[in-house]
């Protein structure tokens, strides 16, 4: 028991009151520490923000000072570079000035063009081409096209420029007409109108006037509408917008090129009981019913129709009366081909014409040789090809005997 008492006495247990006091004390001591830590953290954050603000303030002050004292320090793009760029993209916006531009959009009304101005320029459809078009794409105006335009106006609403290609094309057309007049060239014009004095034809995109006195045919103005005529320039005056043409001068040149025996391509214009009128490059020639085929043609309409294209041979040309006689009969490989196989006649026309010309030349040579047979002193004779040449050793000096009958060449 004694030992047990000693053991119990040796145990030390804190009193209840002391324990509670100690807990209260520890709790009351912790709160001030937390407050101290919180205050220190807030002060640290505030100091960091203040330092950041001060740093930014110093940077702004330094930048301001540099801008005030040395604004171009460290800048690669100088004032001179700026002025050079302005001059590079500067342009004269006066009416009549030509500018380069790139099309970037098209619609039914025209096209928008970038001419490096403060706003895009507009090309109206009526100014897009010298010819009448319904859409700018018909004139080859598509996005990406770079072209030279002329300024013809300014839009009052947004100060954008109004451009034209038509005016440039007009200038080029007048220059082209002056060149063709100097070269005395025959060109083709389409008849688009008429008045009391003559007809109006389009040449090189310009409207020209052809007086009735300068028209070779006796056709009325109504008959000539929408037809194409060979023309020559009589007067080209751009300042007065005066363009005078002549069909007679052009026809005279064309007719001078129509040699007897030559083959030309023509179009059937009209049929008559006695033959067909053929348009051969603005000249009306008569293909008589007897010259259509070796076989008899009772009804021309069974062989030809208006609008048919065919090749014909020139038989005769009366320049004073303006009459040209034609033939397809001479171009038939075999008699009747014009009726049975007109395509063959078309294909073999040049070949048959060459054969016909050779026969004509041979017949003429025969005639000349016949005249010389009593004149051996001339030293000429006829070779196997029907061509006159000098006498050869194998022929008698007294000439050839032409008493034998020469077979007539078939038509």
Coordinates of C-alpha atoms in Angstrom, one line a residue:
X1 CA 0.0 0.0 0.0
X2 CA 2.8 2.3 0.8
X3 CA 4.4 1.7 -2.5
X4 CA 1.1 2.3 -4.2
X5 CA 0.6 5.5 -2.4
X6 CA 4.0 6.6 -3.4
X7 CA 3.2 5.8 -7.0
X8 CA 0.0 7.8 -6.9
X9 CA 1.7 10.6 -5.2
X10 CA 4.3 10.7 -7.9
X11 CA 1.8 11.5 -10.5
X12 CA 1.5 15.2 -11.4
X13 CA -1.8 16.3 -12.9
X14 CA -2.4 19.9 -13.7
X15 CA -5.2 21.6 -12.0
X16 CA -8.3 22.4 -13.9
X17 CA -8.0 26.1 -13.3
X18 CA -4.4 26.3 -14.5
X19 CA -5.3 24.4 -17.7
X20 CA -8.1 26.7 -18.6
X21 CA -6.0 29.7 -17.9
X22 CA -3.2 28.4 -20.1
X23 CA -5.7 27.8 -23.0
X24 CA -7.1 31.3 -22.6
X25 CA -3.7 32.8 -22.5
X26 CA -2.6 31.0 -25.6
X27 CA -5.7 32.0 -27.5
X28 CA -5.4 35.6 -26.5
X29 CA -1.8 35.7 -27.6
X30 CA -2.5 34.3 -31.2
X31 CA -4.9 37.0 -32.3
X32 CA -2.4 39.9 -32.2
X33 CA 0.1 37.8 -34.2
X34 CA -2.4 37.3 -37.0
X35 CA -3.1 41.0 -37.2
X36 CA 0.5 41.8 -37.4
X37 CA 1.1 39.3 -40.3
X38 CA -1.9 40.7 -42.2
X39 CA -0.8 44.3 -41.8
X40 CA 2.7 43.5 -42.9
X41 CA 1.4 41.7 -46.1
X42 CA -0.8 44.6 -47.0
X43 CA 2.0 47.0 -46.6
X44 CA 4.2 44.8 -48.8
X45 CA 1.6 44.7 -51.6
X46 CA 1.1 48.4 -51.3
X47 CA 4.8 49.1 -51.6
X48 CA 5.1 46.8 -54.7
X49 CA 2.2 48.6 -56.5
X50 CA 3.7 51.9 -55.6
X51 CA 7.1 50.9 -57.0
X52 CA 5.4 49.6 -60.2
X53 CA 3.6 52.9 -60.6
X54 CA 6.7 54.9 -60.0
X55 CA 8.5 52.7 -62.6
X56 CA 5.8 53.3 -65.2
X57 CA 5.8 57.0 -64.4
X58 CA 9.5 57.2 -64.9
X59 CA 9.2 55.3 -68.3
X60 CA 6.4 57.7 -69.5
X61 CA 8.5 60.7 -68.4
X62 CA 11.5 59.4 -70.3
X63 CA 9.4 58.7 -73.4
X64 CA 7.9 62.2 -73.2
X65 CA 11.3 63.7 -73.0
X66 CA 12.6 61.8 -75.9
X67 CA 9.5 62.8 -78.0
X68 CA 10.1 66.4 -77.0
X69 CA 13.8 66.6 -77.6
X70 CA 14.6 63.7 -80.1
X71 CA 11.4 62.5 -81.7
X72 CA 13.1 60.6 -84.6
X73 CA 15.7 58.9 -82.5
X74 CA 15.7 55.2 -83.4
X75 CA 13.0 55.5 -86.1
X76 CA 13.9 53.9 -89.5
X77 CA 11.1 55.7 -91.4
X78 CA 12.1 59.3 -91.6
X79 CA 10.2 62.4 -92.7
X80 CA 12.0 62.2 -96.1
X81 CA 10.8 58.7 -96.5
X82 CA 7.3 59.8 -95.7
X83 CA 7.3 62.6 -98.3
X84 CA 8.8 60.2 -100.9
X85 CA 5.9 57.8 -100.2
X86 CA 3.4 60.6 -100.6
X87 CA 4.9 61.6 -103.9
X88 CA 5.0 58.0 -105.1
X89 CA 1.2 57.5 -104.6
X90 CA 0.2 61.0 -105.4
X91 CA -1.8 61.6 -108.6
X92 CA -3.4 64.4 -110.5
X93 CA -7.2 64.1 -110.2
X94 CA -8.0 66.7 -112.9
X95 CA -10.4 65.8 -115.6
X96 CA -8.6 64.5 -118.7
X97 CA -5.7 63.0 -116.6
X98 CA -4.7 59.4 -117.4
X99 CA -4.2 57.1 -114.4
X100 CA -3.2 53.5 -113.9
X101 CA -5.7 51.3 -112.0
X102 CA -6.6 47.8 -111.1
X103 CA -10.1 46.5 -111.4
X104 CA -11.2 44.7 -108.2
X105 CA -15.0 44.4 -108.6
X106 CA -17.5 44.3 -111.4
X107 CA -21.3 44.4 -111.5
X108 CA -24.1 45.2 -113.9
X109 CA -23.5 48.9 -113.6
X110 CA -19.8 49.0 -114.2
X111 CA -16.5 48.3 -112.4
X112 CA -14.7 49.5 -109.3
X113 CA -11.0 50.4 -109.9
X114 CA -8.2 50.9 -107.4
X115 CA -6.2 53.9 -108.5
X116 CA -4.4 54.3 -105.1
X117 CA -6.6 57.3 -104.2
X118 CA -8.3 58.0 -100.9
X119 CA -11.3 56.1 -102.3
X120 CA -12.0 53.6 -105.2
X121 CA -12.8 55.0 -108.6
X122 CA -15.8 53.9 -110.7
X123 CA -16.0 52.9 -114.4
X124 CA -19.6 53.1 -115.7
X125 CA -20.6 50.5 -118.2
X126 CA -21.2 53.2 -120.9
X127 CA -17.6 54.3 -120.5
X128 CA -16.2 50.7 -120.6
X129 CA -16.0 50.2 -124.3
X130 CA -16.3 52.0 -127.6
X131 CA -18.8 49.4 -128.7
X132 CA -22.2 48.9 -127.1
X133 CA -22.1 46.2 -124.4
X134 CA -24.5 44.9 -121.7
X135 CA -21.8 44.0 -119.2
X136 CA -18.3 45.1 -118.7
X137 CA -17.0 41.5 -118.9
X138 CA -17.9 41.6 -122.6
X139 CA -15.1 44.1 -123.0
X140 CA -12.7 41.9 -121.1
X141 CA -12.9 44.0 -117.9
X142 CA -12.6 41.5 -115.0
X143 CA -11.1 41.7 -111.5
X144 CA -7.4 41.8 -111.6
X145 CA -7.2 43.7 -114.9
X146 CA -4.7 46.5 -114.8
X147 CA -5.3 49.2 -117.4
X148 CA -4.8 52.9 -118.1
X149 CA -8.0 55.0 -117.6
X150 CA -8.8 58.6 -118.1
X151 CA -10.6 60.7 -115.5
X152 CA -13.8 62.2 -116.8
X153 CA -15.5 63.4 -113.6
X154 CA -15.9 63.2 -109.8
X155 CA -18.8 61.9 -107.7
X156 CA -20.1 64.7 -105.6
X157 CA -21.4 62.4 -102.8
X158 CA -18.1 60.7 -101.8
X159 CA -15.5 62.6 -104.0
X160 CA -14.6 59.3 -105.8
X161 CA -13.4 59.6 -109.4
X162 CA -15.3 58.6 -112.5
X163 CA -13.2 56.8 -115.2
X164 CA -13.4 56.0 -118.9
X165 CA -11.8 53.5 -121.2
X166 CA -14.1 54.5 -124.1
X167 CA -12.5 57.9 -124.5
X168 CA -9.0 56.3 -124.8
X169 CA -10.3 53.9 -127.3
X170 CA -11.9 56.7 -129.4
X171 CA -8.5 58.4 -129.5
X172 CA -6.8 55.2 -130.7
X173 CA -9.6 54.7 -133.3
X174 CA -9.1 58.1 -134.8
X175 CA -5.4 57.5 -135.0
X176 CA -6.0 54.1 -136.7
X177 CA -8.3 55.8 -139.2
X178 CA -5.7 58.4 -140.1
X179 CA -3.2 55.6 -140.6
X180 CA -5.5 53.6 -142.8
X181 CA -6.3 56.7 -144.9
X182 CA -2.6 57.3 -145.4
X183 CA -2.1 53.7 -146.5
X184 CA -5.2 53.9 -148.8
X185 CA -6.5 50.7 -147.4
X186 CA -9.9 49.1 -148.2
X187 CA -11.8 48.1 -145.1
X188 CA -15.3 46.7 -144.3
X189 CA -18.0 48.8 -142.5
X190 CA -21.4 47.8 -141.2
X191 CA -24.3 50.0 -142.3
X192 CA -26.2 51.0 -139.1
X193 CA -28.3 54.0 -140.3
X194 CA -29.3 56.3 -143.1
X195 CA -30.5 59.9 -143.7
X196 CA -31.4 62.0 -146.7
X197 CA -27.8 62.4 -147.9
X198 CA -26.5 58.9 -147.4
X199 CA -25.8 56.0 -145.0
X200 CA -24.0 55.7 -141.7
X201 CA -21.5 52.9 -141.3
X202 CA -19.3 51.7 -138.4
X203 CA -15.6 51.5 -139.1
X204 CA -13.0 50.9 -136.4
X205 CA -15.7 51.6 -133.8
X206 CA -16.5 55.1 -135.2
X207 CA -19.5 56.2 -137.1
X208 CA -18.7 57.3 -140.6
X209 CA -20.8 58.9 -143.3
X210 CA -21.1 57.5 -146.9
X211 CA -22.9 59.9 -149.3
X212 CA -25.2 58.3 -151.8
X213 CA -23.0 59.6 -154.6
X214 CA -20.2 57.4 -153.2
X215 CA -22.2 54.2 -153.2
X216 CA -21.6 52.0 -156.2
X217 CA -24.8 49.9 -156.1
X218 CA -28.3 51.2 -156.8
X219 CA -29.6 49.6 -153.7
X220 CA -31.8 51.7 -151.4
X221 CA -30.7 52.7 -147.9
X222 CA -33.2 50.3 -146.4
X223 CA -31.8 47.4 -148.4
X224 CA -28.3 48.3 -147.2
X225 CA -29.1 48.3 -143.5
X226 CA -27.1 45.7 -141.5
X227 CA -25.1 44.9 -144.6
X228 CA -21.3 45.1 -144.8
X229 CA -19.7 47.2 -147.5
X230 CA -16.1 47.7 -148.7
X231 CA -15.1 51.3 -147.9
X232 CA -12.2 53.7 -148.3
X233 CA -11.6 56.9 -146.4
X234 CA -12.2 60.2 -148.0
X235 CA -11.9 62.6 -145.1
X236 CA -10.7 62.0 -141.5
X237 CA -11.0 65.0 -139.2
X238 CA -11.0 64.3 -135.5
X239 CA -11.4 67.9 -134.4
X240 CA -14.6 68.3 -136.4
X241 CA -15.7 64.7 -135.7
X242 CA -16.0 64.2 -139.4
X243 CA -15.4 60.8 -141.0
X244 CA -16.4 60.5 -144.7
X245 CA -16.1 57.2 -146.6
X246 CA -16.5 56.0 -150.1
X247 CA -17.8 52.7 -151.4
X248 CA -17.1 53.6 -155.0
X249 CA -13.3 54.0 -154.4
X250 CA -13.2 50.7 -152.6
X251 CA -15.1 49.0 -155.3
X252 CA -12.8 50.4 -158.0
X253 CA -9.9 48.8 -156.2
X254 CA -11.6 45.5 -155.7
X255 CA -12.7 45.4 -159.4
X256 CA -9.2 46.0 -160.5
X257 CA -8.2 42.8 -158.9
X258 CA -10.9 40.7 -160.7
X259 CA -8.9 39.0 -163.4
X260 CA -10.6 36.9 -166.1
X261 CA -10.4 33.3 -165.2
X262 CA -9.8 34.0 -161.4
X263 CA -11.8 32.1 -158.8
X264 CA -13.6 34.0 -156.0
X265 CA -15.9 33.0 -153.2
X266 CA -19.4 34.5 -153.2
X267 CA -22.8 34.4 -151.6
X268 CA -26.1 34.0 -153.5
X269 CA -28.0 37.2 -152.9
X270 CA -31.1 36.7 -155.1
X271 CA -32.6 34.4 -157.8
X272 CA -34.1 35.5 -161.1
X273 CA -35.6 33.5 -163.9
X274 CA -32.5 34.2 -166.0
X275 CA -29.8 33.6 -163.3
X276 CA -28.5 34.3 -159.8
X277 CA -26.9 37.4 -158.4
X278 CA -23.8 36.6 -156.4
X279 CA -22.1 38.9 -153.9
X280 CA -18.3 38.6 -154.4
X281 CA -16.8 40.9 -151.8
X282 CA -19.3 43.8 -152.2
X283 CA -19.6 43.4 -156.0
X284 CA -22.7 41.9 -157.5
X285 CA -22.0 39.5 -160.3
X286 CA -24.5 37.6 -162.5
X287 CA -24.3 33.8 -162.7
X288 CA -26.4 33.2 -165.8
X289 CA -28.6 30.1 -165.9
X290 CA -26.6 28.9 -168.9
X291 CA -23.3 29.1 -166.9
X292 CA -24.5 27.1 -163.8
X293 CA -23.8 23.7 -165.3
X294 CA -23.1 21.8 -168.5
X295 CA -26.4 20.0 -167.9
X296 CA -29.6 22.0 -168.5
X297 CA -31.0 23.8 -165.4
X298 CA -34.7 24.2 -165.7
X299 CA -35.3 25.7 -162.3
X300 CA -32.5 27.6 -160.6
X301 CA -34.0 27.2 -157.2
X302 CA -33.3 23.4 -157.3
X303 CA -29.6 24.2 -157.5
X304 CA -29.1 27.4 -155.6
X305 CA -30.7 29.2 -152.7
X306 CA -30.2 32.7 -151.3
X307 CA -27.4 32.6 -148.7
X308 CA -25.6 29.7 -150.3
X309 CA -21.8 30.0 -150.5
X310 CA -20.1 28.9 -153.7
X311 CA -17.0 29.5 -155.8
X312 CA -17.3 31.1 -159.2
X313 CA -15.0 31.9 -162.0
X314 CA -14.8 35.4 -163.5
X315 CA -15.8 35.3 -167.2
X316 CA -15.9 39.0 -168.0
X317 CA -15.8 42.3 -166.2
X318 CA -17.2 45.5 -167.6
X319 CA -15.7 48.1 -165.3
X320 CA -17.5 51.0 -167.0
X321 CA -20.9 49.5 -166.6
X322 CA -20.0 47.7 -163.3
X323 CA -21.0 44.3 -164.6
X324 CA -19.4 41.0 -163.8
X325 CA -20.2 37.7 -165.5
X326 CA -19.6 34.5 -163.5
X327 CA -19.6 30.8 -164.1
X328 CA -19.7 27.6 -162.2
X329 CA -20.0 25.6 -165.4
X330 CA -16.3 26.0 -166.1
X331 CA -15.4 24.6 -162.7
X332 CA -17.3 21.3 -163.0
X333 CA -14.9 18.3 -163.0
X334 CA -17.4 16.4 -165.0
X335 CA -20.5 17.8 -166.7
X336 CA -23.5 18.0 -164.3
X337 CA -21.5 18.1 -161.1
X338 CA -23.0 21.4 -160.1
X339 CA -26.4 19.8 -160.0
X340 CA -25.4 16.4 -158.6
X341 CA -22.4 17.2 -156.4
X342 CA -21.9 20.9 -155.8
X343 CA -19.5 20.2 -152.9
X344 CA -17.0 18.6 -155.3
X345 CA -17.2 21.6 -157.6
X346 CA -16.4 23.8 -154.5
X347 CA -13.4 21.6 -153.6
X348 CA -12.0 21.3 -157.1
X349 CA -12.6 24.9 -158.2
X350 CA -9.0 26.2 -158.2
X351 CA -7.8 23.0 -159.9
X352 CA -10.4 23.2 -162.6
X353 CA -9.7 27.0 -163.1
X354 CA -6.0 26.3 -163.5
X355 CA -6.8 23.7 -166.2
X356 CA -9.2 26.1 -167.9
X357 CA -6.5 28.9 -167.9
X358 CA -4.0 26.5 -169.3
X359 CA -6.3 25.6 -172.2
X360 CA -7.0 29.3 -172.9
X361 CA -3.2 30.0 -172.9
X362 CA -2.6 27.0 -175.2
X363 CA -5.3 28.2 -177.6
X364 CA -3.9 31.7 -177.6
X365 CA -0.4 30.3 -178.2
X366 CA -1.7 28.2 -181.1
X367 CA -3.3 31.3 -182.6
X368 CA 0.0 33.3 -182.4
X369 CA 1.9 30.4 -183.8
X370 CA -0.5 30.1 -186.7
X371 CA 0.2 33.8 -187.4
X372 CA 4.0 33.1 -187.4
X373 CA 4.0 29.9 -189.6
X374 CA 4.7 32.0 -192.7
X375 CA 7.4 34.0 -190.9
X376 CA 10.2 31.5 -190.0
X377 CA 12.6 34.5 -189.9
X378 CA 11.0 35.3 -186.5
X379 CA 12.9 32.4 -185.0
X380 CA 9.9 31.3 -182.9
X381 CA 8.0 28.1 -182.7
X382 CA 5.5 26.3 -180.4
X383 CA 6.7 23.6 -178.0
X384 CA 4.8 20.6 -176.8
X385 CA 3.2 22.6 -173.9
X386 CA 1.7 25.2 -176.3
X387 CA 4.3 27.9 -175.4
X388 CA 6.1 29.9 -178.0
X389 CA 9.8 29.6 -177.9
X390 CA 13.0 29.7 -180.1
X391 CA 13.4 27.2 -182.9
X392 CA 15.3 24.0 -181.9
X393 CA 17.6 21.9 -184.0
X394 CA 15.1 19.1 -184.4
X395 CA 12.5 21.4 -186.1
X396 CA 12.7 22.5 -189.7
X397 CA 13.8 26.1 -190.2
X398 CA 10.9 26.7 -192.6
X399 CA 8.5 26.3 -189.7
X400 CA 5.8 23.9 -188.6
X401 CA 2.9 22.6 -190.6
X402 CA -0.3 23.6 -189.0
X403 CA -2.5 22.4 -191.7
X404 CA -3.8 19.6 -189.5
X405 CA -7.0 20.5 -187.7
X406 CA -6.6 21.3 -184.0
X407 CA -9.4 19.7 -181.9
X408 CA -11.5 22.4 -180.2
X409 CA -11.2 22.6 -176.5
X410 CA -14.2 21.5 -174.6
X411 CA -16.0 24.2 -172.6

